[in-house]
PDB file of C-alpha atoms in Angstrom:
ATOM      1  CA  UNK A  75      73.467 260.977 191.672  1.00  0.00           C
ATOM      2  CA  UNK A  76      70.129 259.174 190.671  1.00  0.00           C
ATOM      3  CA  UNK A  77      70.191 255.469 191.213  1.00  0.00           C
ATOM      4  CA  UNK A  78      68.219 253.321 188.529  1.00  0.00           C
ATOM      5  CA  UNK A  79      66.512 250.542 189.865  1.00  0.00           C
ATOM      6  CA  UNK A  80      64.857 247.622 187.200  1.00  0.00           C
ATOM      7  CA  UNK A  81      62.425 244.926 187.783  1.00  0.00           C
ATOM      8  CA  UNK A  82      60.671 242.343 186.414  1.00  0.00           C
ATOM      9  CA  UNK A  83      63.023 239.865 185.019  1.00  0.00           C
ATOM     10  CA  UNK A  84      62.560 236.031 185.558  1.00  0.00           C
ATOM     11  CA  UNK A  85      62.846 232.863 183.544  1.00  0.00           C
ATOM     12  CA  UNK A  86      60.037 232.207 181.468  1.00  0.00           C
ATOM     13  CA  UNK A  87      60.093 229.686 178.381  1.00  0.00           C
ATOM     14  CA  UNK A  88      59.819 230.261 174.595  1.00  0.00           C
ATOM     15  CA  UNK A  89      57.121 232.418 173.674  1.00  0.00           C
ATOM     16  CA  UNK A  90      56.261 234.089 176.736  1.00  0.00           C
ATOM     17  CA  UNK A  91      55.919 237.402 177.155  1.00  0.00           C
ATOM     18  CA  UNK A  92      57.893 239.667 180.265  1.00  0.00           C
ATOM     19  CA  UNK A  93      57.826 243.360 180.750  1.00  0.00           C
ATOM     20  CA  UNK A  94      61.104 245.018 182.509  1.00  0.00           C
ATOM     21  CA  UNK A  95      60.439 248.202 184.652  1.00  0.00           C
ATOM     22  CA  UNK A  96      62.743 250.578 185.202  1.00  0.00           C
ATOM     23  CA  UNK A  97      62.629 253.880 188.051  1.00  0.00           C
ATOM     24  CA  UNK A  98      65.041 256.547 188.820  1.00  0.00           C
ATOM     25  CA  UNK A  99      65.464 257.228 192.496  1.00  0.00           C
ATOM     26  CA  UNK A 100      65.878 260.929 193.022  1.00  0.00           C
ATOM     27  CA  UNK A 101      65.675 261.662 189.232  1.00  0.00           C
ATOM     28  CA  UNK A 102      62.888 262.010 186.664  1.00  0.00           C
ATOM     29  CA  UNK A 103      63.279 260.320 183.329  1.00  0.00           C
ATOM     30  CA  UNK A 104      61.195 263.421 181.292  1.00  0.00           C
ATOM     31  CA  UNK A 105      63.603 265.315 179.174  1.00  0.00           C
ATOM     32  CA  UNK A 106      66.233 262.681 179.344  1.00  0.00           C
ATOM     33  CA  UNK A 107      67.210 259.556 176.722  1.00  0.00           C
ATOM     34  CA  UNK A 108      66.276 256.793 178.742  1.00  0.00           C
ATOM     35  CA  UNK A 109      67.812 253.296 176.996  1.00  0.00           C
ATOM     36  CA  UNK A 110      67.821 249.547 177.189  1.00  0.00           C
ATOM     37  CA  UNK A 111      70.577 247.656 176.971  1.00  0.00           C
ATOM     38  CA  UNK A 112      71.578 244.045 177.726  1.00  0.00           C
ATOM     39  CA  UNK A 113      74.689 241.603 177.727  1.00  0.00           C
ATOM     40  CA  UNK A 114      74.430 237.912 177.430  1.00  0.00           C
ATOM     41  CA  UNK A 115      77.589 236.018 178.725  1.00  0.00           C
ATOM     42  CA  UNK A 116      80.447 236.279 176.848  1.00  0.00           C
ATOM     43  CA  UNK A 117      79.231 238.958 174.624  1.00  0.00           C
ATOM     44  CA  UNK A 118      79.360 242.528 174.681  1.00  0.00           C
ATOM     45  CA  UNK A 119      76.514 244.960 176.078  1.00  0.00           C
ATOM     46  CA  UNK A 120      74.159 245.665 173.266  1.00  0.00           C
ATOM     47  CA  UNK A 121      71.515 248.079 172.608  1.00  0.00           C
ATOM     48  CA  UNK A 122      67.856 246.888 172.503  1.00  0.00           C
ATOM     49  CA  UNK A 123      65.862 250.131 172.275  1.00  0.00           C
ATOM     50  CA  UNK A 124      65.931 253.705 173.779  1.00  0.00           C
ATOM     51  CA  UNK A 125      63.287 256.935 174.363  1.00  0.00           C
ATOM     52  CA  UNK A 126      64.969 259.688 172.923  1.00  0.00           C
ATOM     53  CA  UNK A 127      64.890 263.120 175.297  1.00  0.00           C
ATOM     54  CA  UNK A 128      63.076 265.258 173.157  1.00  0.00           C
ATOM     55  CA  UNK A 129      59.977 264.193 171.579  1.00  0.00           C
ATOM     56  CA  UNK A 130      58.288 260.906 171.370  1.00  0.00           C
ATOM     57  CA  UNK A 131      60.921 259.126 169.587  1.00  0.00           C
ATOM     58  CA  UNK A 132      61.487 255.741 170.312  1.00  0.00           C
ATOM     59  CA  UNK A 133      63.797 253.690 168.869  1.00  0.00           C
ATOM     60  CA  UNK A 134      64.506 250.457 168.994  1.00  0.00           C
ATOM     61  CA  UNK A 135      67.635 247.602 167.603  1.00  0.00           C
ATOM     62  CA  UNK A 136      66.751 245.860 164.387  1.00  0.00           C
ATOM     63  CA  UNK A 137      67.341 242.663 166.518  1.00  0.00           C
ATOM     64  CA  UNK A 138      64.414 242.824 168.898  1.00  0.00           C
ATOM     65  CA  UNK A 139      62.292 244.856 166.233  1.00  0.00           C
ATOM     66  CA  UNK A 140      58.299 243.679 166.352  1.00  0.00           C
ATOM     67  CA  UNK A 141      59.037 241.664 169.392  1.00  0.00           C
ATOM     68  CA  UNK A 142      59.974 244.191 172.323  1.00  0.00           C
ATOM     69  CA  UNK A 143      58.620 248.023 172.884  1.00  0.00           C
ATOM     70  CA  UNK A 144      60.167 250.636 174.848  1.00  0.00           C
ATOM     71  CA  UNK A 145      57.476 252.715 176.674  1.00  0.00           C
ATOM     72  CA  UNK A 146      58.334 255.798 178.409  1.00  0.00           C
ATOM     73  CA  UNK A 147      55.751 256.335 181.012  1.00  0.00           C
ATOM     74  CA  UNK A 148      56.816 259.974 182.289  1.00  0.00           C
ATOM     75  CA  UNK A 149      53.488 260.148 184.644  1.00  0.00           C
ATOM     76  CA  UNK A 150      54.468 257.195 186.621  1.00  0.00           C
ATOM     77  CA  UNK A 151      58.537 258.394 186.028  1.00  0.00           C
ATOM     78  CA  UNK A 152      59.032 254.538 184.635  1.00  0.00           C
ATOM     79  CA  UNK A 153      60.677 253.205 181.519  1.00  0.00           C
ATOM     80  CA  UNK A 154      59.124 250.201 180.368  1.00  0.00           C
ATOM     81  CA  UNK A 155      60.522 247.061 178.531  1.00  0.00           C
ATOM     82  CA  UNK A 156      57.347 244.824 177.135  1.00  0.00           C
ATOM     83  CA  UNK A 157      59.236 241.737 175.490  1.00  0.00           C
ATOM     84  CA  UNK A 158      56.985 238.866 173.769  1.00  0.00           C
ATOM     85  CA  UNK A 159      57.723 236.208 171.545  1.00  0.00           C
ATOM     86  CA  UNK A 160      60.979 235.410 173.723  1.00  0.00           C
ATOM     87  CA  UNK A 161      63.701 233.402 172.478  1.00  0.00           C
ATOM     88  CA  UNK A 162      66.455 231.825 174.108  1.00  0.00           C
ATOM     89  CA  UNK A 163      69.083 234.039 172.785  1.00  0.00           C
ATOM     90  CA  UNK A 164      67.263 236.894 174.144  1.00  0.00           C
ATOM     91  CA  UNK A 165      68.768 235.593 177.860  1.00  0.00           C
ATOM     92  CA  UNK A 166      70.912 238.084 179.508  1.00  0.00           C
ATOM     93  CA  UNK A 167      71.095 240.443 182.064  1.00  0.00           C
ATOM     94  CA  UNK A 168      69.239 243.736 180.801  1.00  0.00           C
ATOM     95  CA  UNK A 169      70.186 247.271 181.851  1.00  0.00           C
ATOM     96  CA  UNK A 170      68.467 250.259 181.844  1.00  0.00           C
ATOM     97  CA  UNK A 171      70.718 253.362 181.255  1.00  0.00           C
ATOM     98  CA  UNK A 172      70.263 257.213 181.805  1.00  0.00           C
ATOM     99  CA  UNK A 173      71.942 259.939 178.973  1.00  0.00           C
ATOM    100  CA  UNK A 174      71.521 263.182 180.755  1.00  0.00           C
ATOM    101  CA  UNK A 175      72.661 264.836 177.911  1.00  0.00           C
ATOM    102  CA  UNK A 176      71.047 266.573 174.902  1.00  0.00           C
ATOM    103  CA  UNK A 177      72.402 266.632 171.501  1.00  0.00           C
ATOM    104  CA  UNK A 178      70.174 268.363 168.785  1.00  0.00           C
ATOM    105  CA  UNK A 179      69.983 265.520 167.156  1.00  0.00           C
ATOM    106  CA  UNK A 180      68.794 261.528 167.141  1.00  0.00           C
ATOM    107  CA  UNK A 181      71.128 259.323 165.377  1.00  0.00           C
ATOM    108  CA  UNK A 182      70.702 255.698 166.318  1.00  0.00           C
ATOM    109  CA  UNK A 183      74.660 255.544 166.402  1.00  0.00           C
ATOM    110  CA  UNK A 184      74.486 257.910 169.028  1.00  0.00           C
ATOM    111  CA  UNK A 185      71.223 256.147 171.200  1.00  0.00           C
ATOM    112  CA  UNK A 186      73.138 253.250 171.019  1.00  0.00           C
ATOM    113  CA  UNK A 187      76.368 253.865 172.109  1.00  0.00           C
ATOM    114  CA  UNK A 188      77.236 252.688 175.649  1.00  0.00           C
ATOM    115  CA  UNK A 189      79.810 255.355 176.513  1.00  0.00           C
ATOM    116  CA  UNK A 190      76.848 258.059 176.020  1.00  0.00           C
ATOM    117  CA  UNK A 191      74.865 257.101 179.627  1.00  0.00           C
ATOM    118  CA  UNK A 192      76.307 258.228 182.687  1.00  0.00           C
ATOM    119  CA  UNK A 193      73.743 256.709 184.982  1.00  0.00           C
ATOM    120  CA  UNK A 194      73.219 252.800 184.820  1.00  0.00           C
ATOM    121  CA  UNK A 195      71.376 250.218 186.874  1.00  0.00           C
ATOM    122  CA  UNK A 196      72.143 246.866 188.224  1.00  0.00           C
ATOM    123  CA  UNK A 197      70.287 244.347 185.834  1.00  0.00           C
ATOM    124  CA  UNK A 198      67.980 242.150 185.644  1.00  0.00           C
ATOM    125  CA  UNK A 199      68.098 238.458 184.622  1.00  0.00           C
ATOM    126  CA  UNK A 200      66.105 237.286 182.086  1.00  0.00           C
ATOM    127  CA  UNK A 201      66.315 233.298 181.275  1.00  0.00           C
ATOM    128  CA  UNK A 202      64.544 232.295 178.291  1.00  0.00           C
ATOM    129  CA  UNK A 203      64.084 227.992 178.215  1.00  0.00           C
ATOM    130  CA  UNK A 204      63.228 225.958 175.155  1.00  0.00           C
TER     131      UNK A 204
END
């Protein structure tokens, strides 16, 4: 099964800017719904944006909307997480998830659904100061 392996995360302070990487090992992320998820303590996991499988459909939560990108770079077989403007509630641990799937259709309900991804990686910490 193809491990998913993310990089990048660090602490940085208000305003700064990070980008998250994210590879397969022994997979390629064309033709699948590659996602971004995170979980601060104490909360749930929560979606944060997602490439959808077919197309260029991106997608991303109305949380994080104008601030963070999703970039699926299918060339270098990397999913991409560019974060700016950074706030401290945006510290957590972010995940980068794998839907091998493919329903017909995009619904955000669906993209953003947890139980949907059957591959996931370890995290990576991201500590936002004030």
């Amino acid at each position: 099964q193809a491990q998913l392996i993310e990089s990048g995360g660090g602490m940085v302070q208000a305003g700064d800017s990070l980008t998250l990487s994210c590879v397969p090992s022994g997979a390629s992320i064309a033709s699948t719904t590659m996602a971004w998820f995170r979980q601060a303590p104490g909360k749930e996991r929560e979606f944060v944006g997602a490439a959808w499988w077919r197309s260029s459909s991106i997608y991303h939560a109305d949380s994080i909307k104008g601030r963070f990108t999703v970039v699926r770079d299918n060339a270098k077989n990397t999913l991409y997480l560019q974060m700016s403007s950074l706030k401290p509630e945006d510290t957590a641990v972010y995940y980068c998830a794998r839907d091998t799937q493919h329903p017909p259709i995009a619904k955000l309900s669906y993209i953003a659904d947890t139980r949907n991804y059957d591959t996931w990686g370890q995290g990576t910490q991201v500590t936002v100061s004030s």
